[in-house]
CSV table of C-alpha atoms in Angstrom, one decimal:
chain,number,residue,atom,x,y,z
A,1,MET,CA,-0.1,0.1,0.1
A,2,THR,CA,1.1,3.6,-0.9
A,3,ARG,CA,2.4,5.2,2.6
A,4,ILE,CA,1.7,8.8,2.8
A,5,ALA,CA,3.6,11.1,5.6
A,6,ILE,CA,1.5,14.2,6.6
A,7,ALA,CA,2.3,17.4,8.5
A,8,GLY,CA,1.4,20.6,9.1
A,9,LEU,CA,3.0,24.0,9.8
A,10,GLN,CA,0.7,27.1,9.4
A,11,HIS,CA,1.7,31.0,10.2
A,12,GLU,CA,1.0,34.0,8.3
A,13,THR,CA,3.7,36.8,9.1
A,14,ASN,CA,3.0,40.5,9.3
A,15,THR,CA,6.7,41.8,9.1
A,16,PHE,CA,5.8,45.1,10.3
A,17,ALA,CA,4.2,43.7,13.6
A,18,PRO,CA,6.0,44.4,17.0
A,19,ASP,CA,6.1,41.1,18.6
A,20,GLU,CA,8.0,38.0,17.3
A,21,THR,CA,6.5,34.5,16.7
A,22,THR,CA,8.0,32.2,19.5
A,23,LEU,CA,8.2,28.2,19.8
A,24,SER,CA,6.0,28.7,22.5
A,25,ASP,CA,3.1,30.2,20.2
A,26,PHE,CA,3.0,27.1,18.3
A,27,GLN,CA,3.1,24.9,21.3
A,28,ARG,CA,0.1,26.2,23.2
A,29,GLN,CA,-3.7,26.2,22.4
A,30,GLY,CA,-5.3,29.3,21.6
A,31,ALA,CA,-8.3,29.9,18.8
A,32,TRP,CA,-6.5,26.7,16.9
A,33,PRO,CA,-5.4,23.3,18.3
A,34,ALA,CA,-2.1,23.1,20.3
A,35,LEU,CA,0.9,21.7,18.6
A,36,THR,CA,-0.4,17.9,17.8
A,37,ARG,CA,2.3,14.9,17.2
A,38,GLY,CA,1.9,11.5,15.8
A,39,ALA,CA,-1.5,9.4,15.8
A,40,ASP,CA,-3.2,12.1,18.4
A,41,ILE,CA,-3.2,14.0,14.8
A,42,PHE,CA,-6.1,11.7,13.7
A,43,GLN,CA,-8.0,12.2,17.1
A,44,VAL,CA,-7.6,16.0,17.4
A,45,PHE,CA,-8.6,16.9,13.7
A,46,ASP,CA,-11.5,14.6,13.3
A,47,GLY,CA,-14.8,16.2,12.0
A,48,LEU,CA,-12.8,19.9,12.2
A,49,ASN,CA,-13.0,22.3,9.1
A,50,ILE,CA,-9.2,22.2,8.6
A,51,PRO,CA,-7.1,21.4,5.8
A,52,ILE,CA,-5.2,18.3,7.2
A,53,ALA,CA,-8.9,16.8,8.1
A,54,GLY,CA,-9.9,17.0,4.7
A,55,PHE,CA,-6.9,15.1,3.5
A,56,ILE,CA,-7.2,12.7,6.3
A,57,ASP,CA,-10.8,12.1,5.4
A,58,THR,CA,-10.2,11.7,1.4
A,59,CYS,CA,-6.8,9.9,1.4
A,60,ASP,CA,-7.3,6.1,0.5
A,61,HIS,CA,-3.5,5.3,1.5
A,62,ASP,CA,-1.8,4.6,4.8
A,63,MET,CA,-0.9,7.6,6.5
A,64,ILE,CA,2.0,8.4,8.8
A,65,PRO,CA,1.2,11.4,10.7
A,66,ILE,CA,4.1,13.6,11.8
A,67,LEU,CA,3.4,16.9,13.4
A,68,TRP,CA,0.8,19.9,13.2
A,69,ALA,CA,1.5,23.3,14.4
A,70,MET,CA,-0.2,26.7,13.8
A,71,ALA,CA,0.5,29.9,15.7
A,72,GLU,CA,-1.9,33.2,15.8
A,73,PRO,CA,-0.5,35.3,12.9
A,74,GLY,CA,1.9,37.6,14.2
A,75,GLY,CA,5.5,39.2,13.6
A,76,TYR,CA,8.6,37.2,12.2
A,77,VAL,CA,8.8,33.7,13.3
A,78,THR,CA,11.8,33.1,15.4
A,79,ASP,CA,14.6,31.1,13.7
A,80,GLU,CA,14.6,28.9,16.8
A,81,ALA,CA,10.7,28.2,16.2
A,82,PHE,CA,11.1,27.3,12.4
A,83,ASP,CA,14.2,25.2,12.6
A,84,THR,CA,12.8,23.1,15.6
A,85,ILE,CA,9.3,22.4,14.0
A,86,THR,CA,10.5,22.0,10.6
A,87,GLY,CA,13.5,19.8,11.6
A,88,GLU,CA,11.1,17.4,13.5
A,89,ILE,CA,8.9,17.4,10.3
A,90,VAL,CA,11.9,16.6,8.1
A,91,GLU,CA,13.0,13.8,10.8
A,92,GLY,CA,9.7,12.2,11.1
A,93,ILE,CA,9.4,11.8,7.2
A,94,VAL,CA,12.9,10.4,6.9
A,95,ALA,CA,12.3,8.1,9.3
A,96,ALA,CA,9.0,6.7,8.0
A,97,ARG,CA,10.4,6.5,4.5
A,98,PRO,CA,7.1,7.3,2.7
A,99,ASP,CA,6.1,7.2,-0.8
A,100,ALA,CA,4.8,10.9,-0.7
A,101,ALA,CA,3.9,13.9,1.6
A,102,TYR,CA,1.5,16.1,2.4
A,103,LEU,CA,1.9,19.4,4.2
A,104,ASP,CA,-0.7,21.6,5.4
A,105,LEU,CA,0.9,24.9,5.0
A,106,HIS,CA,-0.2,28.5,4.9
A,107,GLY,CA,2.1,30.0,2.5
A,108,ALA,CA,3.1,33.7,4.1
A,109,MET,CA,5.3,32.5,6.8
A,110,VAL,CA,8.7,34.7,7.2
A,111,THR,CA,11.6,34.2,9.8
A,112,ARG,CA,14.5,36.8,9.6
A,113,ARG,CA,16.6,34.3,8.1
A,114,TYR,CA,14.1,32.8,5.7
A,115,PRO,CA,12.0,35.5,3.8
A,116,ASP,CA,10.4,32.5,1.7
A,117,ALA,CA,10.1,29.9,4.7
A,118,GLU,CA,8.0,27.6,2.9
A,119,ALA,CA,10.1,27.1,0.2
A,120,GLU,CA,12.9,26.4,2.9
A,121,ILE,CA,10.7,23.6,4.4
A,122,LEU,CA,10.3,22.0,1.0
A,123,ASN,CA,13.7,22.2,-0.1
A,124,ARG,CA,14.6,20.7,3.4
A,125,ILE,CA,12.3,17.8,2.4
A,126,ARG,CA,13.7,17.4,-0.9
A,127,GLN,CA,17.4,17.4,0.2
A,128,ALA,CA,16.5,14.6,2.5
A,129,MET,CA,14.1,12.5,0.0
A,130,GLY,CA,15.3,13.6,-3.5
A,131,PRO,CA,14.0,15.5,-6.4
A,132,ASP,CA,11.2,13.2,-7.4
A,133,PHE,CA,9.8,12.7,-4.0
A,134,PRO,CA,5.9,13.7,-4.4
A,135,ILE,CA,4.9,16.8,-2.0
A,136,ALA,CA,1.6,17.9,-2.2
A,137,VAL,CA,0.5,21.0,-0.2
A,138,SER,CA,-2.5,23.0,0.4
A,139,LEU,CA,-2.4,26.7,1.1
A,140,ASP,CA,-4.2,29.6,2.3
A,141,LEU,CA,-5.5,32.3,-0.2
A,142,HIS,CA,-3.4,34.7,1.3
A,143,GLY,CA,-0.4,32.9,0.3
A,144,ASN,CA,2.9,34.6,-0.7
A,145,LEU,CA,4.3,32.0,-3.1
A,146,SER,CA,7.6,32.2,-4.8
A,147,PRO,CA,8.7,30.4,-8.1
A,148,ALA,CA,11.2,28.2,-5.8
A,149,PHE,CA,8.3,27.4,-3.8
A,150,PHE,CA,6.3,26.1,-7.1
A,151,GLU,CA,9.3,24.4,-8.5
A,152,ALA,CA,9.9,22.5,-5.0
A,153,ALA,CA,6.1,21.1,-4.8
A,154,THR,CA,4.8,18.5,-6.8
A,155,VAL,CA,1.1,19.9,-6.6
A,156,VAL,CA,-0.6,22.8,-4.8
A,157,THR,CA,-4.2,23.7,-3.8
A,158,ILE,CA,-5.3,26.9,-2.6
A,159,TYR,CA,-8.4,27.9,-0.5
A,160,ARG,CA,-11.0,29.5,-2.8
A,161,THR,CA,-13.0,31.4,0.0
A,162,TYR,CA,-12.5,34.4,2.0
A,163,PRO,CA,-13.6,34.0,4.7
A,164,HIS,CA,-12.4,30.9,4.5
A,165,THR,CA,-15.1,28.1,4.8
A,166,ASP,CA,-13.3,25.6,2.5
A,167,PHE,CA,-10.4,24.9,4.9
A,168,ALA,CA,-11.0,21.0,4.9
A,169,ARG,CA,-12.3,21.0,1.1
A,170,THR,CA,-8.7,22.4,0.3
A,171,GLY,CA,-7.1,19.6,1.9
A,172,ALA,CA,-9.5,17.2,0.3
A,173,ARG,CA,-8.4,18.4,-3.2
A,174,ALA,CA,-4.8,18.3,-2.4
A,175,ALA,CA,-5.4,14.4,-1.9
A,176,GLU,CA,-7.4,14.0,-5.0
A,177,LEU,CA,-4.5,15.8,-6.8
A,178,LEU,CA,-1.9,13.9,-5.1
A,179,ASP,CA,-3.3,10.8,-6.5
A,180,ARG,CA,-3.5,12.1,-9.8
A,181,ALA,CA,0.0,13.3,-9.8
A,182,MET,CA,1.3,10.1,-9.0
A,183,ALA,CA,-0.7,7.8,-11.3
A,184,ALA,CA,0.7,10.0,-14.2
A,185,PRO,CA,2.9,13.2,-14.7
A,186,LEU,CA,0.9,16.4,-14.5
A,187,PHE,CA,2.2,19.7,-16.1
A,188,GLY,CA,2.5,22.9,-14.1
A,189,ALA,CA,2.6,26.4,-14.6
A,190,TYR,CA,3.0,29.5,-12.4
A,191,ARG,CA,2.1,33.0,-12.9
A,192,GLN,CA,2.8,36.1,-10.3
A,193,GLY,CA,0.5,39.1,-10.2
A,194,ASN,CA,1.9,42.7,-10.3
A,195,TYR,CA,-0.4,44.5,-7.7
A,196,LEU,CA,-1.3,43.8,-4.1
A,197,THR,CA,-4.6,44.7,-2.4
A,198,PRO,CA,-5.8,45.3,1.3
A,199,ILE,CA,-7.0,42.2,2.8
A,200,THR,CA,-10.6,43.7,3.1
A,201,ALA,CA,-10.8,44.0,-0.6
A,202,GLN,CA,-10.0,40.3,-1.2
A,203,THR,CA,-13.1,39.0,0.3
A,204,THR,CA,-15.1,36.4,-2.1
A,205,GLU,CA,-18.3,37.8,-0.6
A,206,PHE,CA,-17.8,40.5,-3.2
A,207,SER,CA,-16.6,41.1,-6.6
A,208,PRO,CA,-14.2,41.2,-8.2
A,209,ALA,CA,-12.6,38.3,-5.9
A,210,LYS,CA,-15.8,36.6,-6.2
A,211,ASP,CA,-15.8,36.2,-9.9
A,212,LEU,CA,-12.1,35.6,-9.9
A,213,TYR,CA,-12.4,32.2,-8.2
A,214,ALA,CA,-15.8,31.3,-9.9
A,215,ALA,CA,-13.9,31.2,-13.0
A,216,LEU,CA,-11.2,29.0,-11.9
A,217,ASP,CA,-13.1,25.6,-12.8
A,218,THR,CA,-13.9,27.0,-16.4
A,219,ARG,CA,-10.6,27.1,-17.8
A,220,GLY,CA,-9.6,23.3,-18.7
A,221,ALA,CA,-7.2,22.5,-16.1
A,222,VAL,CA,-7.1,19.3,-13.8
A,223,SER,CA,-6.4,21.9,-11.1
A,224,LEU,CA,-6.2,25.6,-11.2
A,225,ASP,CA,-5.8,27.9,-7.7
A,226,LEU,CA,-5.0,31.6,-7.0
A,227,ALA,CA,-3.6,33.2,-3.9
A,228,LEU,CA,-4.3,36.9,-3.5
A,229,GLY,CA,-1.3,37.3,-1.4
A,230,PHE,CA,-0.7,38.9,2.4
A,231,PRO,CA,0.0,42.5,2.2
A,232,PRO,CA,1.9,43.3,5.4
A,233,ALA,CA,4.8,41.3,4.5
A,234,ASP,CA,8.0,43.3,3.2
A,235,ILE,CA,9.7,40.2,0.9
A,236,PRO,CA,10.1,40.1,-2.9
A,237,ASP,CA,7.5,37.5,-3.6
A,238,CYS,CA,4.7,39.3,-1.5
A,239,GLY,CA,1.4,39.6,-3.8
A,240,PRO,CA,-0.7,37.3,-5.8
A,241,SER,CA,0.6,34.0,-7.7
A,242,ILE,CA,-1.2,31.3,-10.0
A,243,PHE,CA,-0.7,27.3,-9.7
A,244,ALA,CA,-2.1,25.5,-12.7
A,245,TYR,CA,-1.7,21.6,-13.4
A,246,ALA,CA,-3.1,20.0,-16.5
A,247,GLU,CA,-2.3,16.8,-18.9
A,248,THR,CA,-0.4,19.0,-21.0
A,249,GLN,CA,2.0,21.9,-20.6
A,250,GLU,CA,0.0,23.9,-23.4
A,251,ALA,CA,-3.3,23.5,-21.3
A,252,ALA,CA,-1.6,24.5,-17.8
A,253,ASP,CA,0.0,27.5,-19.6
A,254,ALA,CA,-3.5,28.6,-21.1
A,255,ALA,CA,-5.3,28.2,-17.8
A,256,ALA,CA,-2.6,30.3,-15.5
A,257,ASP,CA,-2.5,33.0,-18.5
A,258,ALA,CA,-6.3,33.4,-18.8
A,259,THR,CA,-6.4,33.7,-14.9
A,260,ALA,CA,-3.5,36.3,-15.1
A,261,ALA,CA,-5.3,38.3,-17.7
A,262,HIS,CA,-8.5,38.3,-15.4
A,263,LEU,CA,-6.4,39.3,-12.3
A,264,ALA,CA,-5.0,42.1,-14.4
A,265,GLU,CA,-8.5,43.3,-16.0
A,266,VAL,CA,-10.0,43.7,-12.6
A,267,GLU,CA,-7.6,45.5,-10.5
A,268,PRO,CA,-9.5,49.1,-10.6
A,269,GLN,CA,-12.6,47.0,-9.3
A,270,PHE,CA,-11.0,45.9,-6.0
A,271,ASP,CA,-12.7,48.2,-2.8
A,272,ALA,CA,-11.3,47.9,0.5
A,273,ARG,CA,-14.8,49.5,1.8
A,274,LEU,CA,-12.9,51.4,4.7
A,275,LEU,CA,-14.5,54.2,6.9
A,276,PRO,CA,-13.1,56.3,9.5
A,277,ALA,CA,-13.8,55.0,12.6
A,278,ALA,CA,-16.1,58.2,13.6
A,279,GLU,CA,-18.0,57.8,10.7
A,280,ALA,CA,-18.7,54.1,10.9
A,281,VAL,CA,-19.8,54.8,14.4
A,282,ALA,CA,-22.3,57.5,13.2
A,283,ARG,CA,-23.6,55.1,10.4
A,284,ALA,CA,-23.9,52.5,12.5
A,285,MET,CA,-26.0,54.5,14.9
A,286,ALA,CA,-28.4,55.6,12.4
A,287,THR,CA,-28.9,52.1,10.9
A,288,PRO,CA,-31.3,49.9,12.6
A,289,GLY,CA,-29.3,47.2,14.1
A,290,PRO,CA,-27.7,45.0,14.5
A,291,VAL,CA,-24.8,46.5,12.6
A,292,VAL,CA,-21.2,44.9,12.6
A,293,ILE,CA,-18.4,46.9,12.6
A,294,ALA,CA,-15.0,45.2,12.0
A,295,ASP,CA,-11.9,46.8,12.9
A,296,PRO,CA,-9.4,45.0,10.2
A,297,GLN,CA,-6.2,47.1,11.0
A,298,ASP,CA,-6.4,45.4,14.7
A,299,ASN,CA,-7.3,42.2,13.3
A,300,PRO,CA,-5.0,39.4,15.4
A,301,GLY,CA,-5.5,37.4,12.1
A,302,ALA,CA,-3.4,39.4,10.0
A,303,GLY,CA,-0.6,40.0,12.9
A,304,GLY,CA,-2.7,42.9,14.9
A,305,THR,CA,-2.0,43.1,18.7
A,306,GLY,CA,-5.6,43.1,19.4
A,307,ASP,CA,-5.3,45.8,22.1
A,308,THR,CA,-5.9,48.7,20.4
A,309,THR,CA,-8.7,51.6,21.7
A,310,GLY,CA,-9.6,53.6,18.4
A,311,ILE,CA,-12.9,51.9,17.7
A,312,LEU,CA,-13.9,51.9,21.7
A,313,ARG,CA,-12.9,55.4,22.0
A,314,ALA,CA,-15.2,56.3,18.7
A,315,LEU,CA,-17.8,54.3,20.7
A,316,ILE,CA,-17.2,56.5,23.8
A,317,ASP,CA,-17.2,59.8,22.1
A,318,ALA,CA,-20.4,59.0,20.1
A,319,GLN,CA,-22.2,57.9,23.4
A,320,ALA,CA,-23.3,54.7,21.6
A,321,PRO,CA,-26.2,53.6,23.7
A,322,ASP,CA,-25.5,50.1,22.9
A,323,ALA,CA,-22.8,48.3,21.7
A,324,VAL,CA,-20.4,45.4,22.3
A,325,LEU,CA,-16.9,44.7,21.3
A,326,SER,CA,-15.1,41.5,21.4
A,327,MET,CA,-12.1,40.3,21.4
A,328,LEU,CA,-9.8,43.3,23.4
A,329,GLN,CA,-6.6,41.5,24.4
A,330,ASP,CA,-5.7,42.7,28.0
A,331,PRO,CA,-4.4,40.3,30.4
A,332,GLU,CA,-4.2,42.5,33.3
A,333,THR,CA,-7.5,44.0,33.1
A,334,ALA,CA,-8.9,40.3,32.8
A,335,ALA,CA,-6.9,39.4,35.8
A,336,ALA,CA,-8.2,42.3,37.9
A,337,ALA,CA,-11.9,41.6,37.2
A,338,HIS,CA,-11.5,38.0,37.8
A,339,ALA,CA,-9.9,39.0,41.3
A,340,ALA,CA,-12.5,41.6,41.9
A,341,GLY,CA,-15.7,39.3,41.1
A,342,ILE,CA,-18.9,39.8,39.2
A,343,GLY,CA,-20.7,43.0,40.1
A,344,ALA,CA,-17.6,44.9,41.3
A,345,ARG,CA,-16.7,48.4,39.9
A,346,ILE,CA,-12.8,48.9,39.2
A,347,ALA,CA,-10.9,51.3,37.5
A,348,VAL,CA,-8.7,50.1,34.9
A,349,ARG,CA,-6.1,51.0,32.2
A,350,LEU,CA,-8.0,49.2,29.3
A,351,GLY,CA,-6.1,48.3,26.1
A,352,GLY,CA,-3.4,50.4,24.6
A,353,GLY,CA,-0.5,47.7,25.4
A,354,HIS,CA,1.2,49.0,22.5
A,355,ARG,CA,1.6,52.9,22.6
A,356,GLN,CA,2.5,53.1,18.9
A,357,TYR,CA,-1.2,52.4,17.8
A,358,SER,CA,-3.3,53.7,20.8
A,359,GLU,CA,-3.2,54.9,24.1
A,360,PRO,CA,-5.2,52.7,27.3
A,361,LEU,CA,-8.7,54.1,28.3
A,362,GLU,CA,-8.5,55.0,31.9
A,363,VAL,CA,-12.2,54.2,32.9
A,364,ASP,CA,-14.4,52.7,35.6
A,365,VAL,CA,-16.0,49.2,34.4
A,366,ILE,CA,-18.7,46.8,35.8
A,367,VAL,CA,-17.5,43.1,36.0
A,368,GLU,CA,-20.3,41.6,34.5
A,369,THR,CA,-19.5,38.1,33.6
A,370,LEU,CA,-16.3,35.9,34.0
A,371,SER,CA,-15.1,32.9,32.2
A,372,ASP,CA,-12.0,30.4,32.0
A,373,GLY,CA,-12.1,31.2,28.4
A,374,LYS,CA,-12.8,27.9,27.0
A,375,PHE,CA,-15.4,27.3,24.3
A,376,ARG,CA,-16.0,25.6,21.1
A,377,CYS,CA,-16.9,27.4,17.8
A,378,SER,CA,-20.4,27.1,16.2
A,379,GLY,CA,-19.9,29.1,13.2
A,380,PRO,CA,-19.3,27.7,9.3
A,381,SER,CA,-15.7,28.2,9.3
A,382,PHE,CA,-14.4,27.1,12.5
A,383,GLY,CA,-17.5,25.0,14.0
A,384,GLY,CA,-16.3,22.4,16.4
A,385,SER,CA,-12.7,24.0,17.0
A,386,GLU,CA,-12.2,24.4,20.7
A,387,ALA,CA,-10.5,27.4,22.0
A,388,ASP,CA,-8.5,28.2,24.9
A,389,LEU,CA,-8.1,32.0,25.4
A,390,GLY,CA,-7.3,32.2,29.2
A,391,PRO,CA,-9.2,34.0,31.6
A,392,ILE,CA,-12.0,36.3,30.1
A,393,ALA,CA,-14.2,39.0,31.4
A,394,GLY,CA,-17.3,40.8,30.2
A,395,LEU,CA,-17.1,44.7,31.4
A,396,ARG,CA,-19.5,47.4,30.8
A,397,ILE,CA,-17.9,50.8,30.8
A,398,ALA,CA,-19.7,52.5,33.5
A,399,GLY,CA,-21.8,55.2,32.6
A,400,THR,CA,-22.6,53.9,29.4
A,401,GLY,CA,-23.9,50.9,27.3
A,402,ILE,CA,-21.1,50.0,26.0
A,403,ARG,CA,-19.7,46.5,26.8
A,404,VAL,CA,-16.2,44.9,25.8
A,405,VAL,CA,-15.0,41.3,26.3
A,406,VAL,CA,-11.5,41.6,27.6
A,407,GLY,CA,-9.1,38.3,27.0
A,408,THR,CA,-5.8,37.0,27.8
A,409,VAL,CA,-4.8,35.4,24.6
A,410,ARG,CA,-4.5,37.1,21.6
A,411,ALA,CA,-7.1,36.0,19.0
A,412,GLN,CA,-9.4,37.2,15.9
A,413,ASN,CA,-13.1,37.3,16.6
A,414,LEU,CA,-14.1,35.0,13.7
A,415,ASP,CA,-17.1,33.5,15.4
A,416,GLN,CA,-20.1,34.5,17.5
A,417,GLU,CA,-18.8,32.3,20.5
A,418,PHE,CA,-16.2,35.2,21.0
A,419,PHE,CA,-19.1,36.9,22.5
A,420,ARG,CA,-21.0,34.3,24.1
A,421,VAL,CA,-18.0,32.8,26.0
A,422,ALA,CA,-18.7,36.2,27.9
A,423,GLY,CA,-22.5,35.8,28.4
A,424,ILE,CA,-23.4,38.1,25.6
A,425,GLU,CA,-25.3,37.3,22.9
A,426,PRO,CA,-24.3,39.9,19.7
A,427,SER,CA,-27.6,39.4,17.7
A,428,GLU,CA,-29.4,41.2,20.7
A,429,HIS,CA,-27.0,44.3,20.6
A,430,SER,CA,-27.5,47.4,18.1
A,431,ILE,CA,-23.6,47.6,17.3
A,432,ILE,CA,-21.2,44.4,17.1
A,433,CYS,CA,-17.9,45.3,16.9
A,434,VAL,CA,-15.1,42.7,16.1
A,435,LYS,CA,-11.3,42.5,16.1
A,436,SER,CA,-11.2,40.9,12.5
A,437,ALA,CA,-10.9,41.9,8.8
A,438,VAL,CA,-13.1,39.5,7.0
A,439,HIS,CA,-13.3,36.1,8.4
A,440,PHE,CA,-15.9,37.2,11.1
A,441,MET,CA,-18.4,37.6,8.0
A,442,ALA,CA,-19.0,34.0,7.6
A,443,ASP,CA,-20.8,33.5,10.7
A,444,TYR,CA,-22.0,37.3,11.5
A,445,LYS,CA,-23.8,37.5,8.1
A,446,ARG,CA,-25.9,34.8,9.5
A,447,ILE,CA,-27.8,37.6,12.0
A,448,THR,CA,-27.2,41.0,9.8
A,449,GLN,CA,-26.4,42.1,6.3
A,450,ASN,CA,-25.1,45.4,7.7
A,451,ILE,CA,-21.4,45.5,7.8
A,452,LEU,CA,-19.1,48.4,8.0
A,453,PHE,CA,-15.4,48.4,8.1
A,454,ALA,CA,-13.6,50.9,10.3
A,455,VAL,CA,-10.2,52.6,10.2
A,456,ALA,CA,-8.1,52.8,13.4
A,457,PRO,CA,-4.5,52.8,14.0
A,458,GLY,CA,-3.3,49.3,14.1
A,459,ALA,CA,-0.3,46.9,13.2
A,460,ASN,CA,-2.3,45.7,9.8
A,461,PRO,CA,-2.4,48.9,7.8
A,462,CYS,CA,-4.9,48.9,4.9
A,463,ASP,CA,-3.4,51.9,3.2
A,464,LEU,CA,-0.4,49.9,1.6
A,465,PRO,CA,1.4,52.7,0.0
A,466,SER,CA,1.9,53.9,3.8
A,467,LEU,CA,4.1,51.0,4.6
A,468,PRO,CA,7.7,51.3,4.9
A,469,PHE,CA,8.3,48.3,2.3
A,470,THR,CA,12.0,48.1,1.3
A,471,ARG,CA,12.2,44.7,0.0
A,472,LEU,CA,9.2,44.2,-2.6
A,473,ARG,CA,10.3,43.2,-6.0
A,474,PRO,CA,10.4,45.6,-8.5
A,475,GLY,CA,7.2,46.8,-10.5
A,476,LEU,CA,4.9,45.4,-7.7
A,477,ARG,CA,1.7,48.1,-7.2
A,478,LEU,CA,0.4,48.6,-3.9
A,479,ASP,CA,-3.2,49.7,-4.5
A,480,ALA,CA,-4.5,52.0,-1.7
A,481,ALA,CA,-7.3,51.5,0.6
């Protein structure tokens, strides 16, 4: 029987974020499973909407599980973390002596030493297993993929939705494509796009991204995928990339070229839909609720610190009568609330842990709820995934109708359970503020279509020309918000 080694290492690196991503960030559980080894992978990922789960469910071969690890998006991955985890994956593959390997990667991981970290992973496997060893990879839609990565992979599949609802399906497609490639050689084609757009403009909920992805299956390839890139990464291969596989080189080239032409054609149509925070709050207050206000520039899922207070200040300044916000990372305030107990009124310095983006709010708060931060997501993207975000408190800013969920572990609000863990039912409130860019839409659009994207300072700037890039390849255009 054919034997397939399976492993995963995921990180989306924002090279402008202030805090490095360390080995402990991969080892602990947050909104994703903790680092998992060996046969535990089959149990931990059973039934989850995660790429490796889709691969496992689809693969008909004998699978040898090595390791899976992910950390919340953030700053540079330390070389220690990268070398430790990658070394264990490569050693596990070598020891298993499989016929092929599947890797559940992200595509936008960066270390100080390796700006093209995923290509480095594949190169290390190739050095150990040889140039003809089949390697299938599934990737995030926000991957920044290089020609070297394309050359090192046998086949690649990429998410086609943003918010990502097809995690498992992408892993399943990787299993199917690997089978196809092992049965008979496939020809590949790779193209890079020449512009980069803010992540809020990339959502497949709207055109033109919606149209780009709908067209992929119409172009005659065995497999055709598009990554739109992750903008806040100062590396040469930041930006869109296209992967086509077909039974002939001509067919692969034709599919890749058609997609590249489509991508070039729709550049003017991308719209980040951003509003100044004060304007977003004013619009929300004038609209029958509930209205969701996203805070994309402090999205932990893009490397945001999760602790900025810009949106909260706008709510307070506007005297919003009924608003909720989750999740504000503030371990000190969460600990103080737990020490004080439910019903206590305490003076706090709320948020603002990174002063380059915002100052703390010096306010009195009423402790309304307390939680250990453990919950299970229930939305369409992450339903079934267990989260452990440490001590959480549901607070009301005294003298207002503004409530904030304060947490210990930084995480993107991508599921309504990020409110419910603190006893707040989001649909019952007029204004719902989320520290997220797009992923929240998969769950929150089930309660409202009124969604706004607000601009407040954070580590994920959506005005791309304002970022101090120094390493981008020549000719890459940066579309403004």
